[in-house]
Amino acid sequence: MEKSAFPFLPETDAFRYGYSVPTVAIDVAYVAGLARLRLSPEEIETFGNQLEQVLAYVKKLEEVDVQDVVLVGEEKGFQNRLRPDRALPELSTNEALENAPQRGSGLFLVPRILE
Amino acid sequence: MTYEAVIGLEVHVQLKTETKLFCGCRNEFGAEPNSHVCPVCLGLPGALPVPNEEAVIKTILTGLMMGSSIRARAKFDRKNYFYPDMPKNYQISQYDQPLCLEGGVNLPVLAFPKDAQKEEQALAGKRVRLVRIHLEEDVGKSFHLENCSGIDFNRAGTPLMEIVTEADLTTPEEAFALLTTIREILRYGKVSDVDMEKGQLRCDVNISVRPVGTEAFGTKREIKNLNSISAVRRALKHEIQTQIHLVSSGGTVVQQTLRWDDARGETIPMRTKEQAHDYRYFPDPDLLPIRTEGRLRTEAERRMPELPETKKGRLCQTYGLSEYQASVLASDPPLAEYFEEAARSTRHPLPLANLVLNDYLALRQEDPGQVPVPAEYLGELADLQSEGTLNSRQTREVLAILIQTPRPPKEIAKERGLTQISDSQVLEAFCREAISANPKSVADFKGGKSAAINALKGFVMKKTRGQANPQRIHELLESLLREP
């Protein structure tokens, strides 16, 4: 197997020799549709392979023994991270609209939305 | 074959907070477009959300008021979809671990539309079960212009609570009653002002029909974004008729998302989001879970109000009010409080309730800028009326003065010479005068026209400049006329 493009993954034997790397099927065309992305058949093929590889590596997490791992929020002394209901500084309308593709009457203008 | 409808509601409520759900921008309706925005609610890269504890407390309080179970651990998830009113391309919501689960709401008769209050469905006292109550962020507001759409993100990220019911409803009137009841509870808890004009309550409804007596659900259709309680009733009525007509003529209902055009009274299929039902929820890695036990829950419990149903029951019990009177008072908590304060200084709470609900409310509406009348004066006024010192016309006269310049009602009555004549000897003299001056009315009465007595009463009232006790005159006249 080739040297990993994901150096943050552990260099275990299983990883190195690739004997238990699972495969994960992914319907790229469908997901691209949800994300409103237009992909060519070649791109679907390329991204499909790449994404499946990524997901296969992530799936390896299932092999980690998490029996003694405490869920976030379940650990002793856990404290909520909340904010009091008090106003903080805001952006000016002008600043907010600086990145807008188009603006008018203080609004972000976008291609017409269908209802 | 007869059909019945199966209806479930998703009720969205804007919470009353100073700031948005995940950032410190102001939660204000009607401000200049895009004037309450920051990197968090604009979805700029690197900005991190921090939940507003007030919104969490208000959601827990709502759960407590509706008998839900408050989950010890709740979390936020990302609901992914692509629409310009949501700049992050996902909405932060709660998927599998909402703050509140289950619960329910009872439907009182008077929550039903007026024209349905005598029907069996209103008298049934139905309980509608809830599935869940969760907290999410609202989306921006879009304006549809000729060639493009304009987006205002002031509303984006403001706290929105969603109450999901079981499909326990069967009629448009029940849906109406449920929303009326929910609105009242939320106002009691000061969770939201539930101002319909400002879109603070919006509702999605799911409807299907099936032959009466069958268990299986028909195919459901959803009507989105109804923004008034009466529109929900109208839209449901229309949709139920449409579906029944379709099914009974051999057709099938196709699953669809609809929009309601209230002006034209028809539903229109929505064209977008055909595929968007695959929201690909996943836990939001930017947000920690929330533990509700401890301070959050204690604070919600501390704010728990006396609920409308309990209040109505207590008003009936304590003061002998009718259910209608109790409901009117309970629907206006400040007025109910005022009534109870006034009731402490009267021996006659029932006439006081009439005074408050009829005369006081009418005068208050005519002159909204008036000074508040100390509650004990109203209590005393109820005593003066009930104990025969003032008749109802004089009572209203004193009340009108009381509202202008609050003083003890006894003083006002004395100054104006407004005391009711209840002394039988004095009244008898006036009655005898009336009888001798109106021989025709006397003859009519004796001839069987009992209404003729009113002319005689009018004579006495005129002579006494309205100060006679009408009840006493009536009795006196009757007995004098029956004398041989």
XYZ file of C-alpha atoms in Angstrom:
599
model
C 0.000 0.000 0.000
C 1.151 3.520 -0.745
C 2.322 5.885 1.922
C -0.658 7.559 3.498
C -1.834 10.975 2.478
C -3.205 11.248 6.024
C -0.169 11.383 8.318
C -2.319 11.999 11.413
C -3.623 8.425 11.332
C -1.854 5.880 13.580
C 0.906 3.805 12.004
C -0.509 0.491 13.156
C 0.239 -2.774 11.350
C -3.329 -3.028 10.196
C -3.096 0.438 8.756
C 0.333 -0.074 7.240
C -0.493 -3.302 5.472
C -4.050 -2.416 4.773
C -5.430 -5.855 5.560
C -8.501 -4.714 7.386
C -9.225 -1.321 5.883
C -12.973 -1.493 5.310
C -14.621 -0.027 2.241
C -17.503 2.403 2.504
C -19.765 3.019 -0.426
C -20.798 6.603 -1.024
C -23.246 7.948 -3.560
C -21.351 11.038 -4.640
C -23.863 12.113 -7.257
C -26.655 12.107 -4.672
C -24.672 13.994 -2.020
C -23.514 16.496 -4.639
C -27.167 16.999 -5.556
C -28.052 17.752 -1.936
C -25.202 20.251 -1.796
C -26.289 21.840 -5.097
C -22.918 21.004 -6.691
C -22.641 20.253 -10.395
C -19.998 17.533 -10.956
C -18.793 15.920 -14.184
C -18.800 12.088 -14.362
C -14.995 12.174 -14.067
C -15.200 14.315 -10.950
C -17.794 12.005 -9.460
C -15.405 9.123 -10.024
C -12.378 10.947 -8.570
C -14.156 12.405 -5.532
C -15.913 9.116 -4.964
C -12.637 7.259 -4.649
C -11.103 9.913 -2.449
C -14.098 10.175 -0.139
C -14.387 6.445 0.190
C -10.760 6.317 1.218
C -11.304 9.008 3.846
C -14.371 7.275 5.219
C -12.583 3.953 5.278
C -9.869 5.427 7.468
C -12.417 7.067 9.753
C -14.258 3.767 10.021
C -11.178 2.329 11.652
C -12.183 4.292 14.742
C -14.709 1.553 15.322
C -11.826 -0.718 16.249
C -10.769 1.511 19.143
C -11.740 0.191 22.544
C -13.932 2.912 24.059
C -15.303 0.913 26.953
C -13.666 3.132 29.556
C -14.052 6.378 27.654
C -16.500 8.786 29.235
C -18.893 10.634 26.918
C -18.461 14.418 26.785
C -20.835 15.850 29.331
C -20.760 12.730 31.448
C -17.376 13.348 33.008
C -17.067 14.331 36.645
C -17.156 18.050 37.267
C -18.542 18.825 33.789
C -19.582 22.456 33.522
C -22.069 23.830 31.002
C -20.554 26.356 28.626
C -23.309 28.910 28.314
C -23.551 32.650 27.833
C -25.619 35.118 29.876
C -28.356 36.822 27.829
C -26.495 40.114 27.382
C -25.895 42.025 24.165
C -22.395 42.114 22.665
C -20.980 44.376 19.940
C -22.372 43.734 16.458
C -21.076 44.439 12.966
C -22.292 47.531 11.161
C -24.609 46.860 8.223
C -21.885 48.090 5.919
C -19.293 45.696 7.349
C -21.768 42.841 7.248
C -22.498 43.389 3.561
C -18.863 43.750 2.541
C -18.630 40.150 1.301
C -22.040 40.144 -0.349
C -22.014 39.130 -4.012
C -24.569 41.902 -4.536
C -26.303 44.265 -2.143
C -29.243 46.626 -2.171
C -31.366 48.427 0.485
C -29.243 46.858 3.219
C -29.986 43.323 1.952
C -27.828 40.544 0.610
C -29.047 40.025 -2.956
C -29.031 36.456 -4.250
C -30.532 34.635 -7.257
C -34.292 34.537 -6.919
C -35.520 31.922 -4.435
C -38.440 29.765 -5.483
C -41.075 28.995 -2.906
C -67.910 5.663 3.712
C -67.085 8.370 6.233
C -63.560 9.600 6.685
C -61.707 11.144 9.589
C -58.655 13.358 9.577
C -55.456 12.686 11.504
C -53.569 15.867 12.313
C -50.226 16.588 13.964
C -48.705 20.017 14.548
C -45.200 21.425 14.694
C -45.416 24.736 16.501
C -42.518 27.167 16.223
C -42.290 29.852 18.888
C -39.867 32.748 19.009
C -38.486 33.051 22.511
C -38.407 36.361 24.342
C -34.717 36.998 24.903
C -32.460 40.012 24.784
C -30.016 38.338 22.380
C -29.761 35.556 19.791
C -29.318 31.861 20.562
C -25.611 31.468 19.838
C -24.247 35.028 19.767
C -24.724 38.358 21.539
C -26.568 40.127 18.694
C -29.864 41.692 19.689
C -33.046 39.709 19.170
C -35.153 42.637 17.968
C -38.064 42.668 15.533
C -38.359 45.411 12.944
C -34.813 46.813 13.069
C -33.002 48.071 9.931
C -32.068 45.052 7.774
C -28.771 43.379 8.669
C -28.181 45.700 11.614
C -28.093 42.914 14.255
C -25.488 40.596 12.818
C -22.005 39.321 13.676
C -19.567 36.666 12.398
C -21.429 33.917 14.293
C -24.908 34.488 12.857
C -23.507 35.317 9.408
C -21.754 31.954 9.402
C -18.309 33.437 8.783
C -15.439 30.937 8.971
C -13.912 30.392 12.403
C -16.755 31.942 14.395
C -17.871 29.803 17.331
C -21.397 29.580 18.784
C -22.025 29.759 22.554
C -25.589 28.955 23.723
C -27.678 31.599 25.455
C -28.633 30.207 28.877
C -31.862 32.216 28.980
C -33.166 30.415 25.873
C -32.292 27.050 27.432
C -34.064 27.960 30.694
C -37.179 29.135 28.825
C -37.337 25.871 26.867
C -37.007 23.818 30.064
C -39.709 25.977 31.692
C -42.015 25.304 28.726
C -41.395 21.585 29.182
C -42.255 21.860 32.879
C -45.457 23.792 32.115
C -46.516 21.134 29.598
C -45.664 18.145 31.746
C -42.697 16.996 29.660
C -39.800 15.004 30.965
C -36.715 17.211 31.047
C -33.728 15.303 29.744
C -30.647 15.345 31.976
C -28.404 15.607 28.925
C -29.294 17.408 25.711
C -27.210 18.226 22.671
C -27.268 20.291 19.493
C -27.060 18.869 15.966
C -26.542 20.302 12.537
C -29.417 20.039 10.100
C -27.853 20.375 6.675
C -29.615 22.095 3.844
C -28.803 24.712 1.285
C -30.939 27.783 1.189
C -29.850 31.424 1.186
C -31.714 32.260 4.425
C -29.250 30.048 6.357
C -25.720 31.339 5.778
C -23.876 28.385 7.368
C -25.632 25.880 5.053
C -26.867 24.167 8.181
C -29.241 25.090 10.941
C -28.300 24.287 14.536
C -31.173 22.270 15.960
C -31.686 19.285 18.243
C -32.136 15.855 16.691
C -32.054 12.798 18.947
C -31.425 14.443 22.329
C -33.841 17.376 22.686
C -34.299 19.255 25.958
C -37.839 17.947 26.592
C -39.636 14.741 25.678
C -43.338 13.900 25.837
C -45.883 15.862 27.893
C -49.334 17.024 26.871
C -51.886 19.820 26.775
C -55.597 19.675 27.736
C -58.095 21.465 25.520
C -60.603 23.531 27.538
C -63.998 24.378 26.028
C -63.319 28.101 25.834
C -60.137 27.566 23.820
C -62.284 26.374 20.915
C -63.583 28.843 18.338
C -66.782 30.513 19.622
C -68.991 28.826 17.018
C -67.784 25.369 18.103
C -67.963 25.718 21.884
C -71.284 23.930 22.164
C -70.124 20.966 20.072
C -69.206 17.589 21.490
C -65.581 17.946 20.448
C -65.215 21.072 22.595
C -66.870 19.488 25.607
C -64.755 16.321 25.425
C -61.822 17.797 27.379
C -59.306 16.093 25.114
C -55.645 15.757 25.981
C -53.161 16.175 23.141
C -49.852 14.411 23.719
C -46.537 15.996 22.820
C -43.648 14.184 21.192
C -40.940 16.648 22.143
C -39.904 20.258 22.635
C -36.568 21.358 21.267
C -34.534 24.488 20.751
C -33.085 25.641 17.434
C -32.028 28.785 15.638
C -34.388 30.697 13.383
C -33.394 31.481 9.810
C -33.062 34.839 8.061
C -35.892 36.595 6.330
C -36.091 36.644 2.554
C -37.798 39.206 0.368
C -38.743 38.183 -3.116
C -37.903 40.934 -5.561
C -38.472 40.943 -9.285
C -35.208 39.456 -10.510
C -33.567 38.361 -7.299
C -34.191 37.755 -3.607
C -32.955 39.920 -0.734
C -31.899 38.479 2.608
C -32.010 40.107 6.032
C -30.102 38.105 8.649
C -31.421 39.949 11.725
C -33.660 36.976 12.510
C -30.986 34.399 11.644
C -29.804 32.736 14.833
C -32.595 34.027 17.083
C -33.939 31.364 19.473
C -36.826 29.326 18.121
C -38.543 26.649 20.164
C -40.342 23.834 18.395
C -43.214 21.959 20.033
C -44.117 18.744 18.200
C -47.444 17.056 18.939
C -48.531 13.475 18.381
C -51.076 13.050 15.570
C -53.822 13.184 18.215
C -55.961 15.867 16.576
C -58.885 15.086 14.327
C -60.525 18.430 13.512
C -59.503 21.983 12.537
C -61.255 23.219 15.700
C -59.105 21.012 17.924
C -55.998 22.410 16.238
C -57.343 25.911 16.894
C -57.978 25.076 20.562
C -54.532 23.536 20.976
C -52.802 26.622 19.602
C -54.928 28.944 21.743
C -54.045 26.914 24.830
C -50.346 26.763 23.993
C -50.314 30.512 23.417
C -51.854 31.156 26.825
C -49.419 28.840 28.624
C -46.421 30.454 26.921
C -47.629 33.914 27.931
C -48.075 32.753 31.510
C -44.497 31.525 31.609
C -43.279 34.787 29.973
C -41.527 32.501 27.495
C -42.748 34.440 24.467
C -45.152 37.286 23.717
C -46.582 35.029 20.994
C -47.383 38.071 18.865
C -48.841 36.676 15.639
C -48.326 39.938 13.749
C -44.608 39.631 14.365
C -44.596 35.991 13.338
C -43.730 34.829 16.846
C -45.847 31.717 16.422
C -45.653 29.774 13.174
C -47.051 26.382 12.565
C -46.548 23.434 10.208
C -49.416 20.940 10.020
C -49.398 17.312 8.866
C -52.712 15.947 7.642
C -53.919 12.606 6.394
C -57.371 11.054 6.155
C -58.589 7.490 6.687
C -61.936 5.697 6.819
C -63.452 5.979 10.306
C -62.650 2.898 12.342
C -59.425 1.989 10.559
C -56.020 2.107 12.229
C -53.581 2.596 9.340
C -52.617 6.164 8.481
C -53.269 7.564 5.025
C -50.552 9.368 3.081
C -49.902 12.682 4.752
C -49.409 16.098 3.261
C -47.733 18.980 5.056
C -48.764 22.635 5.025
C -45.871 24.828 6.064
C -45.535 28.171 7.743
C -49.050 29.077 8.822
C -48.811 32.255 10.826
C -52.145 32.700 12.523
C -54.390 30.436 14.557
C -57.426 31.142 12.391
C -55.400 30.484 9.221
C -54.513 27.054 10.631
C -58.205 26.324 11.035
C -59.059 27.502 7.509
C -56.141 25.687 5.872
C -56.971 22.422 7.666
C -60.624 22.630 6.734
C -59.695 23.116 3.094
C -57.064 20.366 3.053
C -59.258 17.785 4.807
C -62.060 18.392 2.300
C -59.613 18.137 -0.594
C -58.151 14.841 0.646
C -61.521 13.270 1.446
C -62.843 14.298 -1.941
C -59.768 12.785 -3.604
C -59.830 9.496 -1.699
C -63.581 8.947 -1.891
C -63.558 9.471 -5.643
C -60.996 6.720 -6.057
C -57.831 8.822 -6.178
C -54.731 8.656 -4.007
C -53.083 11.355 -1.945
C -49.517 12.083 -3.047
C -47.063 13.107 -0.332
C -46.416 16.801 -0.803
C -45.386 19.965 0.938
C -47.846 22.793 0.541
C -48.100 26.465 1.184
C -51.390 28.093 2.221
C -52.631 31.165 0.397
C -54.978 32.631 2.975
C -56.347 35.366 0.725
C -57.353 32.908 -2.015
C -58.229 30.106 0.371
C -56.190 27.448 -1.391
C -53.033 25.380 -0.987
C -50.144 25.632 -3.426
C -47.453 22.942 -3.767
C -43.974 24.184 -2.808
C -41.387 23.669 -5.501
C -38.168 23.750 -3.521
C -36.555 21.348 -1.118
C -37.705 18.302 -3.144
C -34.592 16.497 -2.061
C -33.904 18.452 1.038
C -35.612 16.013 3.345
C -32.299 14.243 3.673
C -30.915 16.623 6.243
C -27.900 14.489 7.189
C -28.115 15.414 10.856
C -24.967 15.067 12.902
C -23.852 16.373 16.314
C -22.505 19.911 16.140
C -18.840 19.579 17.077
C -18.691 23.276 18.010
C -21.106 22.825 20.897
C -20.849 20.877 24.124
C -23.839 18.952 25.405
C -26.014 20.659 28.002
C -26.631 19.198 31.436
C -29.954 20.399 32.723
C -29.862 19.256 36.352
C -28.669 21.857 38.791
C -28.909 25.549 38.067
C -30.785 25.446 34.738
C -33.542 23.233 36.032
C -33.740 24.962 39.421
C -34.091 28.327 37.728
C -36.850 27.009 35.431
C -38.663 25.543 38.443
C -38.382 28.841 40.311
C -40.138 30.589 37.401
C -42.942 28.060 37.180
C -46.200 30.121 37.186
C -49.636 29.092 38.356
C -50.944 27.587 35.121
C -54.108 28.856 33.361
C -56.129 25.740 34.193
C -55.175 25.881 37.861
C -55.896 29.593 38.020
C -59.352 29.190 36.465
C -60.225 26.449 38.929
C -59.041 28.515 41.875
C -60.927 31.664 40.756
C -64.162 29.647 40.508
C -63.595 28.014 43.904
C -62.427 31.025 45.859
C -64.745 33.706 44.515
C -67.683 31.718 43.186
C -67.123 32.986 39.648
C -68.624 31.323 36.609
C -66.309 29.351 34.366
C -66.663 32.042 31.723
C -65.707 34.848 34.135
C -62.746 32.837 35.417
C -61.573 32.174 31.861
C -61.750 35.802 30.825
C -59.773 36.824 33.910
C -57.277 33.982 33.448
C -56.649 34.975 29.849
C -55.358 38.345 31.086
C -52.971 37.659 34.004
C -52.464 41.334 35.016
C -56.255 41.803 35.095
C -56.679 38.635 37.159
C -54.076 39.907 39.603
C -55.880 43.250 39.816
C -59.180 41.514 40.444
C -57.710 39.401 43.242
C -56.184 42.451 44.876
C -59.533 44.260 44.712
C -61.292 41.167 46.025
C -59.356 41.518 49.296
C -61.300 44.690 50.083
C -64.813 43.598 49.266
C -67.412 41.353 50.830
C -68.931 40.735 47.385
C -66.431 39.189 44.959
C -69.019 38.113 42.392
C -70.469 41.618 41.790
C -66.868 42.832 41.805
C -66.068 40.423 38.966
C -69.010 41.831 36.983
C -67.822 45.348 37.691
C -64.289 44.525 36.535
C -65.255 42.494 33.477
C -68.024 44.762 32.219
C -67.666 48.343 33.336
C -64.004 48.608 34.219
C -62.834 46.878 31.030
C -65.147 49.001 28.866
C -63.955 52.253 30.432
C -60.340 51.137 30.250
C -60.669 50.471 26.542
C -62.255 53.846 25.883
C -59.478 55.694 27.637
C -56.221 53.766 27.559
C -54.219 56.712 28.898
C -55.996 56.760 32.245
C -54.347 56.515 35.662
C -54.646 53.164 37.391
C -57.416 52.929 39.961
C -56.165 51.539 43.297
C -57.646 48.067 43.557
C -59.152 48.598 46.998
C -61.351 51.433 45.646
C -62.864 49.021 43.164
C -63.506 46.581 45.994
C -65.253 49.287 48.009
C -67.313 50.298 45.008
C -68.504 46.709 44.641
C -69.642 46.866 48.298
C -71.518 50.147 47.764
C -73.362 48.607 44.838
C -74.030 45.218 46.391
C -75.240 46.679 49.640
C -77.752 48.919 47.908
C -76.095 52.299 48.430
C -75.589 52.794 44.675
C -77.574 51.424 41.781
C -75.748 50.166 38.677
C -76.026 53.447 36.787
C -74.650 55.376 39.756
C -71.908 52.794 40.159
C -70.783 53.389 36.592
C -70.890 57.125 37.194
C -68.650 56.810 40.250
C -66.331 54.472 38.373
C -65.956 56.975 35.529
C -64.909 59.658 38.038
C -62.706 57.171 39.868
C -60.794 56.522 36.652
C -60.203 60.258 36.130
C -59.187 61.119 39.692
C -58.860 58.178 42.033
C -60.427 58.866 45.434
C -62.395 56.659 47.819
C -65.696 55.885 46.041
C -67.695 56.799 49.147
C -66.372 60.361 48.930
C -67.261 60.622 45.251
C -70.782 59.329 45.846
C -71.282 61.831 48.681
C -69.953 64.819 46.714
C -72.172 64.056 43.771
C -75.158 63.363 45.934
C -75.220 59.908 44.478
C -76.908 57.731 46.955
C -79.564 55.337 46.126
C -82.909 55.789 47.827
C -83.781 52.472 49.350
C -85.923 53.830 52.164
C -89.296 52.153 51.635
C -91.371 55.018 53.067
C -89.766 57.570 50.790
C -90.056 55.284 47.784
C -93.642 54.379 48.540
C -94.650 58.028 48.361
C -93.056 58.304 44.897
C -94.767 55.083 43.779
C -98.176 56.267 44.874
C -97.585 59.514 42.972
C -96.680 57.482 39.862
C -99.868 55.456 40.141
C -102.169 58.446 40.457
C -100.407 60.329 37.628
C -100.546 57.426 35.121
C -104.030 55.938 35.149
C -103.589 54.455 31.657
C -100.505 52.415 32.593
C -102.250 51.277 35.742
C -105.247 50.117 33.711
C -102.980 48.343 31.206
C -101.171 46.539 33.996
C -104.381 45.484 35.634
C -105.623 44.356 32.221
C -102.742 41.854 32.027
C -99.951 43.859 30.339
C -97.245 43.305 32.915
C -94.741 45.378 30.888
C -96.844 48.490 31.667
C -95.161 48.606 35.053
C -92.022 49.908 33.319
C -93.695 53.214 32.541
C -94.438 53.634 36.253
C -90.873 52.709 37.182
C -89.585 55.249 34.690
C -91.768 57.915 36.328
C -90.267 57.199 39.747
C -86.693 57.113 38.397
C -87.287 60.493 36.728
C -88.735 62.010 39.898
C -85.828 60.735 41.989
C -83.294 61.707 39.328
C -82.258 58.086 38.979
C -81.473 57.589 42.618
C -84.142 55.111 43.457
C -83.304 51.472 43.949
C -84.957 49.926 40.869
C -85.379 46.553 42.507
C -87.222 48.082 45.478
C -89.488 50.238 43.240
C -90.467 47.194 41.259
C -91.430 45.305 44.381
C -93.295 48.285 45.845
C -95.212 49.050 42.648
C -96.243 45.450 42.267
C -97.618 45.207 45.768
C -99.372 48.607 45.516
C -100.984 47.669 42.207
C -102.204 44.381 43.626
C -103.965 46.208 46.476
C -107.696 45.901 46.046
